[in-house]
Each structure stands twice: as C-alpha cells, then as structure tokens.
Amino acid sequence: MAVKAKHKPEYEFFGPPGAIVLILGLPVLAWSTILFCNDVSGCPAPALLDWNTLTWEKLKAQTPLGQQGLSTLFDLGVFGWVSAYFGLLVFLQLVLPGDELEGTVLGTGGRHKYKFNSFSSAVVIFAGLAAGTAYQGADFVVWTYIWDHYLQIETAALIIAVLQAVYVYLASFSVPHPGKPNPTHRELAAGGHTGNIVYDFFIGRELNPRIQVPTWIPIAGGQVLDIKLWNEMRPGLIGYIILNLTFIVRQYKTYGYVTDSIILVPMFQSFYVLDGLYMERAILTTIDCITDGFGFMLSFGDIVWVPFIYSMQSRYLAVYPHTLGASGIAGVLAIQGLGYYIFRSSNNEKNRFRTNPNDPRVSHLESMTTESGSKLLVSGWWGRARHINYLGDWIMSFSYSIPTGIAGYMVNKYQNPVTGNVTKEVVQGEARGWGMIFTYFYIIYFGVLLVHRELRDEEKCRRKYGKDWEKYCARVKYRIIPYVY
C-alpha cells in the first residue's frame, strides 16, 4: 500500500519557510559564484573588497552582466543546445544496452526494474569530445561555446530543473490511492506529501517518478525512464567532467600551457565520477533512491548545483594558473589517496557483507542481529564509525580545493595608446586570500551536507531497528570521525 500522510508532518530544512529560502536562494547563490568570481575583473570582483564604496552599478560593471544587465542571463539558442544535451543522454539511456536489476521492495509490495548503462553513455560522449578535440584542438566548438556562454548555460540548466520539478509535482497527484489498482507500483515519498505545496514541491512528492516510453517508438519503445535515477547519474555528473575539461582547454588557450593543479583537480573529480558511474548499481541501496522523493531539491542539486558549484576550483585555475610543484603534488595525492581508500574500502566491505556474508573478505567480521533479522557490522570499517564512508568522502574534498592555494586574483587591463589593443594581466594583489571564499566553499558545504545526511540516516535507522539501534550505537559510538564525532 502507498505510504499514508501523517497528521503532523515531520519537516526538514525548517519546514516551508526553509523551503522557500532554498528555492529562491540557491539559484541566486549559484549565479553569484559565476558573477562575483569571474575573468572580467577578478575573484572576487574588486568592488566587493571595499564595502564603503560598493554600489550595484559598480559591481555589475565588474561582472559578466556588464552593460546588458540581467538580460545576459538567458539566451534561447543556448537553452536549445542544453536541451539537446539532455535529450542525447535520454537517447543513450534508452538505446544502449545495459544491465537490468530490481530495486528494493516498495510500500506497494512490488519492485521497480532499473536499467544501468550510465558508464557506457559517458564513454560514448567522451569519445565524441575526444574526436572533436583531436580534429580541432583547443578551438573545438564545444569547449569554446561552453566558456563563452557559461552563465547562460547555467540558467538553461536551472530552467530545466524547475520545469522538471513542476512536472513531477503535478504528475504525483495521479498516484493511485491505497487500495486502488496500481500495476506500476507508484507511491508517494514518506515525507513528501505533507499538504504544504511549497514544501512538497521542494522535497519531492512522488518517490520514484517514471516515464513510460510509447511502444510505437523504434528501439526504445516500451522502456521505462526513472526520472530520479537518470538525474542522479547522468546530466550533472557527466556535465561536471565536461566543464572541468572546458577549463583545462581554456587555460591552455590563454597561457599556452596547463599547470599541475588544473590537471590534478579534474583528474581526481573525474575518477570519483567515473567510479560512481561504473558502480552505478550501488545507488539502489542509497537513501536518495529508497527514501527521498524527487522534487526541486534533487532536480536542482543534480543538474545545477553539482556541475557548476563542484567545478568552481577548475574554473578558478583556468583564469589564474597555480603551480604546486613536486611537494605540493605529493601532498595532494596523499590526501586524495587516503580519502578514496577509506571511501571505497568501507563501501566495498558493506556491499560484500550485504550480498554474500560468507565472502572470505568479510566472513571474519563481527555483526549483531536485530529483531527484524537484519545484521549490522560492529567490526572492520563499520566498527570504527557508523558512517565511516562519509569521512573518506570529506577527506577527498580537501584535495579538490587545496590546489587553488591562497586563492584570489584581480584582472588588470591595459590599453595600448597606439594600437588601441587591450591586454589583461592577472595578479593576486589585494584579492589574495579572498578567493578562498569560492574555491574552498566546497569543503564547508560538503561537510555540512554529509552531517545532514548522516542525521537523516540515523533517524531512519532508529525508526527501523528501534532498541536494537541503541544497542548498536553503544557498540559503535562514533558517527563519522572516530574519537571525534
């Protein structure tokens, strides 16, 4: 049966007021990172360094908005190309072969089937980009187009995110009521149908919104597209790598070389993304898949926040090259290696234990059996902390920001009095250190995100296991960081 709404909704993010703030504030924040850390005037824009003389007109002139103002944010042609990118990813999802697996048991008693081929989709796209770059070099149209229309591309992604969120919200009202025929096993998310329009739109009303492809469509006819998992694994994550590659090419076009820092950051992030795409099946056991509805929060997060916020360090380095040197490279590699080792080893340990407890790699681990019959690991990685994988994830985030150094730069422009040509000089000057607000933002944000996710996981497990969870917490005392938190 579908999940029934509770009489007293349990809100997250401070309820409807928090949802309103996030719906309006997150897009502004995403735009701000492009406007106020730019290649026009500096990172941050120099006007922000002197609040006593700060005016909107002065600040606007130092951003990509320039003289045109807010009209610069949107371009219909750019929207068309971004939509084509999304269409290509849908096409690849449907036509490429892939493994089909069943998800967890739903509240209706049924299971959804999922088709996994995001890694092969990524391979097709990157092969095309590689071929274009081999033919045109740094002038390949994809790289130049993204850099020249970066702000409008983010706006286009935002519009698509909003339209998608509106669609799934309205479609959720066609979910069959309990007791009614429900052959496709649609259901509402436990916390997504509170009755408050704003909050439900934000958090996600339907658990697994899906689209049935008409049977008359060649090749793809009859397939089902799971909107939530498609968003989680494809447009944003693949776009994340594409943006990073764009910034590498931009640095090369501008300076004629690439620095070690702008190689390391995209390399780490690309490895993280491709690892996730290759291990795509693991998403079936995540809280995003089994608990969260799909609304504005995930729609915006997947296709706007992830690619544009997470790639901020590479965009910074495209304008201000920073060289690490041998010792710097070694230090960053050590941080990344430690984080990835904890992240992947702990996740592999959990997955092996869940799928085959007799696997010799995990059979020696100690576990406790709950009243529901489930087993919880109390030794190995999961005996050190209840969410030890999050620690590895957070450690890796440091290796993405540290290569930017003591960040901040100013763009000085000089005009030749004879030729009239304008040349640019990028120096740190008074901006030194202030750019860290942008390039190190990811560490702080990601830490908050992981703590919030851990709190949600804890509450879910507490409801599921009851007193057994309290016993487990007594055995495994720490949440994320052993002996600290």
PDB file of C-alpha atoms in Angstrom, residues 189-361:
ATOM      1  CA  ALA A 189       7.536   9.594  -0.582  1.00  0.00           C
ATOM      2  CA  ALA A 190       7.037   9.258   3.162  1.00  0.00           C
ATOM      3  CA  GLY A 191       7.979  12.857   3.900  1.00  0.00           C
ATOM      4  CA  GLY A 192       6.909  14.429   0.621  1.00  0.00           C
ATOM      5  CA  HIS A 193       3.128  14.766   0.881  1.00  0.00           C
ATOM      6  CA  THR A 194       2.650  16.994   3.894  1.00  0.00           C
ATOM      7  CA  GLY A 195      -0.086  19.029   2.238  1.00  0.00           C
ATOM      8  CA  ASN A 196       2.063  22.167   2.053  1.00  0.00           C
ATOM      9  CA  ILE A 197       2.512  22.989  -1.636  1.00  0.00           C
ATOM     10  CA  VAL A 198       5.851  24.782  -1.310  1.00  0.00           C
ATOM     11  CA  TYR A 199       7.465  22.192   0.923  1.00  0.00           C
ATOM     12  CA  ASP A 200       6.209  19.217  -1.083  1.00  0.00           C
ATOM     13  CA  PHE A 201       7.373  20.838  -4.336  1.00  0.00           C
ATOM     14  CA  PHE A 202      10.814  21.318  -2.798  1.00  0.00           C
ATOM     15  CA  ILE A 203      11.325  17.976  -1.070  1.00  0.00           C
ATOM     16  CA  GLY A 204       9.648  15.768  -3.686  1.00  0.00           C
ATOM     17  CA  ARG A 205       6.150  14.333  -3.522  1.00  0.00           C
ATOM     18  CA  GLU A 206       6.491  11.116  -5.517  1.00  0.00           C
ATOM     19  CA  LEU A 207       9.155   8.582  -4.554  1.00  0.00           C
ATOM     20  CA  ASN A 208      10.073   7.268  -7.997  1.00  0.00           C
ATOM     21  CA  PRO A 209       8.505   9.321 -10.802  1.00  0.00           C
ATOM     22  CA  ARG A 210       8.866   7.413 -14.067  1.00  0.00           C
ATOM     23  CA  ILE A 211       8.017   7.859 -17.740  1.00  0.00           C
ATOM     24  CA  GLN A 212       6.787   5.009 -19.911  1.00  0.00           C
ATOM     25  CA  VAL A 213       8.153   5.268 -23.457  1.00  0.00           C
ATOM     26  CA  PRO A 214       5.363   4.582 -26.010  1.00  0.00           C
ATOM     27  CA  THR A 215       5.640   1.134 -27.584  1.00  0.00           C
ATOM     28  CA  TRP A 216       5.477   2.568 -31.110  1.00  0.00           C
ATOM     29  CA  ILE A 217       8.852   4.325 -30.755  1.00  0.00           C
ATOM     30  CA  PRO A 218      11.566   2.268 -32.529  1.00  0.00           C
ATOM     31  CA  ILE A 219      14.286   0.589 -30.415  1.00  0.00           C
ATOM     32  CA  ALA A 220      13.302   2.313 -27.139  1.00  0.00           C
ATOM     33  CA  GLY A 221       9.579   1.565 -27.220  1.00  0.00           C
ATOM     34  CA  GLY A 222       8.146   0.081 -24.035  1.00  0.00           C
ATOM     35  CA  GLN A 223      11.094   1.036 -21.813  1.00  0.00           C
ATOM     36  CA  VAL A 224      10.677   2.953 -18.585  1.00  0.00           C
ATOM     37  CA  LEU A 225      12.790   6.011 -17.717  1.00  0.00           C
ATOM     38  CA  ASP A 226      13.230   6.502 -13.988  1.00  0.00           C
ATOM     39  CA  ILE A 227      13.481  10.274 -13.672  1.00  0.00           C
ATOM     40  CA  LYS A 228      15.205  10.316 -10.289  1.00  0.00           C
ATOM     41  CA  LEU A 229      17.976   7.849 -11.063  1.00  0.00           C
ATOM     42  CA  TRP A 230      18.518   9.331 -14.521  1.00  0.00           C
ATOM     43  CA  ASN A 231      19.092  12.747 -12.945  1.00  0.00           C
ATOM     44  CA  GLU A 232      21.286  11.373 -10.185  1.00  0.00           C
ATOM     45  CA  MET A 233      23.726   9.596 -12.501  1.00  0.00           C
ATOM     46  CA  ARG A 234      23.780  11.376 -15.858  1.00  0.00           C
ATOM     47  CA  PRO A 235      23.383  15.063 -16.803  1.00  0.00           C
ATOM     48  CA  GLY A 236      25.057  16.650 -13.791  1.00  0.00           C
ATOM     49  CA  LEU A 237      27.849  14.157 -13.184  1.00  0.00           C
ATOM     50  CA  ILE A 238      28.822  13.837 -16.840  1.00  0.00           C
ATOM     51  CA  GLY A 239      28.434  17.599 -17.232  1.00  0.00           C
ATOM     52  CA  TYR A 240      30.729  18.034 -14.221  1.00  0.00           C
ATOM     53  CA  ILE A 241      33.565  16.356 -16.133  1.00  0.00           C
ATOM     54  CA  ILE A 242      32.762  18.245 -19.341  1.00  0.00           C
ATOM     55  CA  LEU A 243      33.013  21.586 -17.536  1.00  0.00           C
ATOM     56  CA  ASN A 244      36.335  20.623 -15.964  1.00  0.00           C
ATOM     57  CA  LEU A 245      37.723  19.685 -19.377  1.00  0.00           C
ATOM     58  CA  THR A 246      36.496  23.020 -20.717  1.00  0.00           C
ATOM     59  CA  PHE A 247      38.513  24.840 -18.069  1.00  0.00           C
ATOM     60  CA  ILE A 248      41.680  22.881 -18.839  1.00  0.00           C
ATOM     61  CA  VAL A 249      41.330  23.822 -22.500  1.00  0.00           C
ATOM     62  CA  ARG A 250      40.690  27.457 -21.568  1.00  0.00           C
ATOM     63  CA  GLN A 251      43.872  27.669 -19.525  1.00  0.00           C
ATOM     64  CA  TYR A 252      45.825  26.225 -22.435  1.00  0.00           C
ATOM     65  CA  LYS A 253      44.261  28.660 -24.947  1.00  0.00           C
ATOM     66  CA  THR A 254      45.028  31.612 -22.686  1.00  0.00           C
ATOM     67  CA  TYR A 255      48.538  30.787 -21.500  1.00  0.00           C
ATOM     68  CA  GLY A 256      49.823  28.151 -23.911  1.00  0.00           C
ATOM     69  CA  TYR A 257      50.365  25.590 -21.140  1.00  0.00           C
ATOM     70  CA  VAL A 258      48.486  23.757 -18.403  1.00  0.00           C
ATOM     71  CA  THR A 259      49.513  23.659 -14.746  1.00  0.00           C
ATOM     72  CA  ASP A 260      49.811  20.636 -12.491  1.00  0.00           C
ATOM     73  CA  SER A 261      46.965  21.941 -10.307  1.00  0.00           C
ATOM     74  CA  ILE A 262      44.407  22.089 -13.114  1.00  0.00           C
ATOM     75  CA  ILE A 263      45.367  18.566 -14.113  1.00  0.00           C
ATOM     76  CA  LEU A 264      45.089  17.132 -10.605  1.00  0.00           C
ATOM     77  CA  VAL A 265      41.699  18.598  -9.636  1.00  0.00           C
ATOM     78  CA  PRO A 266      39.761  17.409 -12.720  1.00  0.00           C
ATOM     79  CA  MET A 267      41.640  14.096 -12.618  1.00  0.00           C
ATOM     80  CA  PHE A 268      40.515  13.434  -9.032  1.00  0.00           C
ATOM     81  CA  GLN A 269      36.974  14.573  -9.690  1.00  0.00           C
ATOM     82  CA  SER A 270      36.695  12.642 -12.951  1.00  0.00           C
ATOM     83  CA  PHE A 271      37.933   9.495 -11.254  1.00  0.00           C
ATOM     84  CA  TYR A 272      35.348   9.974  -8.497  1.00  0.00           C
ATOM     85  CA  VAL A 273      32.542  10.474 -11.022  1.00  0.00           C
ATOM     86  CA  LEU A 274      33.549   7.625 -13.330  1.00  0.00           C
ATOM     87  CA  ASP A 275      33.917   5.337 -10.330  1.00  0.00           C
ATOM     88  CA  GLY A 276      30.359   6.249  -9.330  1.00  0.00           C
ATOM     89  CA  LEU A 277      29.059   5.672 -12.855  1.00  0.00           C
ATOM     90  CA  TYR A 278      30.810   2.311 -13.078  1.00  0.00           C
ATOM     91  CA  MET A 279      29.432   1.277  -9.666  1.00  0.00           C
ATOM     92  CA  GLU A 280      26.010   2.674 -10.581  1.00  0.00           C
ATOM     93  CA  ARG A 281      24.125  -0.314  -9.190  1.00  0.00           C
ATOM     94  CA  ALA A 282      25.107   0.700  -5.653  1.00  0.00           C
ATOM     95  CA  ILE A 283      22.653   3.610  -5.858  1.00  0.00           C
ATOM     96  CA  LEU A 284      19.783   1.174  -5.269  1.00  0.00           C
ATOM     97  CA  THR A 285      20.697   0.991  -1.563  1.00  0.00           C
ATOM     98  CA  THR A 286      21.166   4.744  -1.008  1.00  0.00           C
ATOM     99  CA  ILE A 287      18.777   6.985   0.885  1.00  0.00           C
ATOM    100  CA  ASP A 288      18.266   9.035  -2.284  1.00  0.00           C
ATOM    101  CA  CYS A 289      16.799   6.010  -4.032  1.00  0.00           C
ATOM    102  CA  ILE A 290      14.807   4.263  -1.313  1.00  0.00           C
ATOM    103  CA  THR A 291      13.569   7.179   0.810  1.00  0.00           C
ATOM    104  CA  ASP A 292      13.701  10.592  -0.874  1.00  0.00           C
ATOM    105  CA  GLY A 293      11.063  11.877  -3.223  1.00  0.00           C
ATOM    106  CA  PHE A 294      12.103  13.706  -6.374  1.00  0.00           C
ATOM    107  CA  GLY A 295      11.362  17.412  -6.293  1.00  0.00           C
ATOM    108  CA  PHE A 296      13.114  20.734  -6.724  1.00  0.00           C
ATOM    109  CA  MET A 297      15.817  19.806  -4.190  1.00  0.00           C
ATOM    110  CA  LEU A 298      17.151  16.848  -6.170  1.00  0.00           C
ATOM    111  CA  SER A 299      16.330  18.290  -9.596  1.00  0.00           C
ATOM    112  CA  PHE A 300      18.293  21.478  -8.892  1.00  0.00           C
ATOM    113  CA  GLY A 301      21.011  19.673  -6.977  1.00  0.00           C
ATOM    114  CA  ASP A 302      21.629  17.090  -9.684  1.00  0.00           C
ATOM    115  CA  ILE A 303      21.772  19.296 -12.769  1.00  0.00           C
ATOM    116  CA  VAL A 304      22.752  22.755 -11.485  1.00  0.00           C
ATOM    117  CA  TRP A 305      24.486  22.543  -8.122  1.00  0.00           C
ATOM    118  CA  VAL A 306      26.703  19.532  -8.790  1.00  0.00           C
ATOM    119  CA  PRO A 307      28.274  20.539 -12.119  1.00  0.00           C
ATOM    120  CA  PHE A 308      28.507  24.302 -11.601  1.00  0.00           C
ATOM    121  CA  ILE A 309      29.426  24.507  -7.908  1.00  0.00           C
ATOM    122  CA  TYR A 310      31.626  21.431  -7.758  1.00  0.00           C
ATOM    123  CA  SER A 311      33.745  22.563 -10.739  1.00  0.00           C
ATOM    124  CA  MET A 312      34.449  26.004  -9.273  1.00  0.00           C
ATOM    125  CA  GLN A 313      38.084  25.211  -8.450  1.00  0.00           C
ATOM    126  CA  SER A 314      38.919  24.292 -12.041  1.00  0.00           C
ATOM    127  CA  ARG A 315      37.191  27.418 -13.343  1.00  0.00           C
ATOM    128  CA  TYR A 316      39.313  29.491 -10.961  1.00  0.00           C
ATOM    129  CA  LEU A 317      42.519  27.795 -12.130  1.00  0.00           C
ATOM    130  CA  ALA A 318      41.587  28.373 -15.777  1.00  0.00           C
ATOM    131  CA  VAL A 319      41.991  32.103 -15.145  1.00  0.00           C
ATOM    132  CA  TYR A 320      44.720  32.089 -12.514  1.00  0.00           C
ATOM    133  CA  PRO A 321      47.262  29.263 -13.077  1.00  0.00           C
ATOM    134  CA  HIS A 322      48.729  27.971  -9.838  1.00  0.00           C
ATOM    135  CA  THR A 323      51.697  25.609  -9.788  1.00  0.00           C
ATOM    136  CA  LEU A 324      52.030  23.106  -6.953  1.00  0.00           C
ATOM    137  CA  GLY A 325      55.464  21.644  -7.604  1.00  0.00           C
ATOM    138  CA  ALA A 326      56.607  18.162  -6.644  1.00  0.00           C
ATOM    139  CA  SER A 327      55.976  18.510  -2.895  1.00  0.00           C
ATOM    140  CA  GLY A 328      52.562  20.058  -3.452  1.00  0.00           C
ATOM    141  CA  ILE A 329      51.560  17.292  -5.837  1.00  0.00           C
ATOM    142  CA  ALA A 330      52.710  14.635  -3.366  1.00  0.00           C
ATOM    143  CA  GLY A 331      50.714  16.218  -0.549  1.00  0.00           C
ATOM    144  CA  VAL A 332      47.528  16.488  -2.582  1.00  0.00           C
ATOM    145  CA  LEU A 333      47.900  12.921  -3.864  1.00  0.00           C
ATOM    146  CA  ALA A 334      48.309  11.678  -0.303  1.00  0.00           C
ATOM    147  CA  ILE A 335      45.101  13.398   0.815  1.00  0.00           C
ATOM    148  CA  GLN A 336      43.166  12.091  -2.167  1.00  0.00           C
ATOM    149  CA  GLY A 337      44.551   8.572  -1.763  1.00  0.00           C
ATOM    150  CA  LEU A 338      43.683   8.418   1.940  1.00  0.00           C
ATOM    151  CA  GLY A 339      40.149   9.690   1.359  1.00  0.00           C
ATOM    152  CA  TYR A 340      39.470   7.341  -1.521  1.00  0.00           C
ATOM    153  CA  TYR A 341      40.894   4.358   0.335  1.00  0.00           C
ATOM    154  CA  ILE A 342      38.530   4.919   3.273  1.00  0.00           C
ATOM    155  CA  PHE A 343      35.567   5.665   0.996  1.00  0.00           C
ATOM    156  CA  ARG A 344      35.915   2.728  -1.376  1.00  0.00           C
ATOM    157  CA  SER A 345      37.152   0.147   1.148  1.00  0.00           C
ATOM    158  CA  SER A 346      34.306   0.827   3.564  1.00  0.00           C
ATOM    159  CA  ASN A 347      31.658   0.796   0.840  1.00  0.00           C
ATOM    160  CA  ASN A 348      33.029  -2.420  -0.652  1.00  0.00           C
ATOM    161  CA  GLU A 349      33.052  -4.024   2.776  1.00  0.00           C
ATOM    162  CA  LYS A 350      29.388  -3.127   3.339  1.00  0.00           C
ATOM    163  CA  ASN A 351      28.254  -4.241  -0.109  1.00  0.00           C
ATOM    164  CA  ARG A 352      30.086  -7.577   0.144  1.00  0.00           C
ATOM    165  CA  PHE A 353      28.602  -8.256   3.554  1.00  0.00           C
ATOM    166  CA  ARG A 354      25.104  -7.480   2.312  1.00  0.00           C
ATOM    167  CA  THR A 355      25.343  -9.606  -0.821  1.00  0.00           C
ATOM    168  CA  ASN A 356      27.394 -12.532   0.495  1.00  0.00           C
ATOM    169  CA  PRO A 357      28.246 -12.662   4.231  1.00  0.00           C
ATOM    170  CA  ASN A 358      30.265 -15.817   3.578  1.00  0.00           C
ATOM    171  CA  ASP A 359      32.701 -13.977   1.305  1.00  0.00           C
ATOM    172  CA  PRO A 360      36.137 -14.681   2.853  1.00  0.00           C
ATOM    173  CA  ARG A 361      36.923 -10.958   2.690  1.00  0.00           C
TER     174      ARG A 361
END
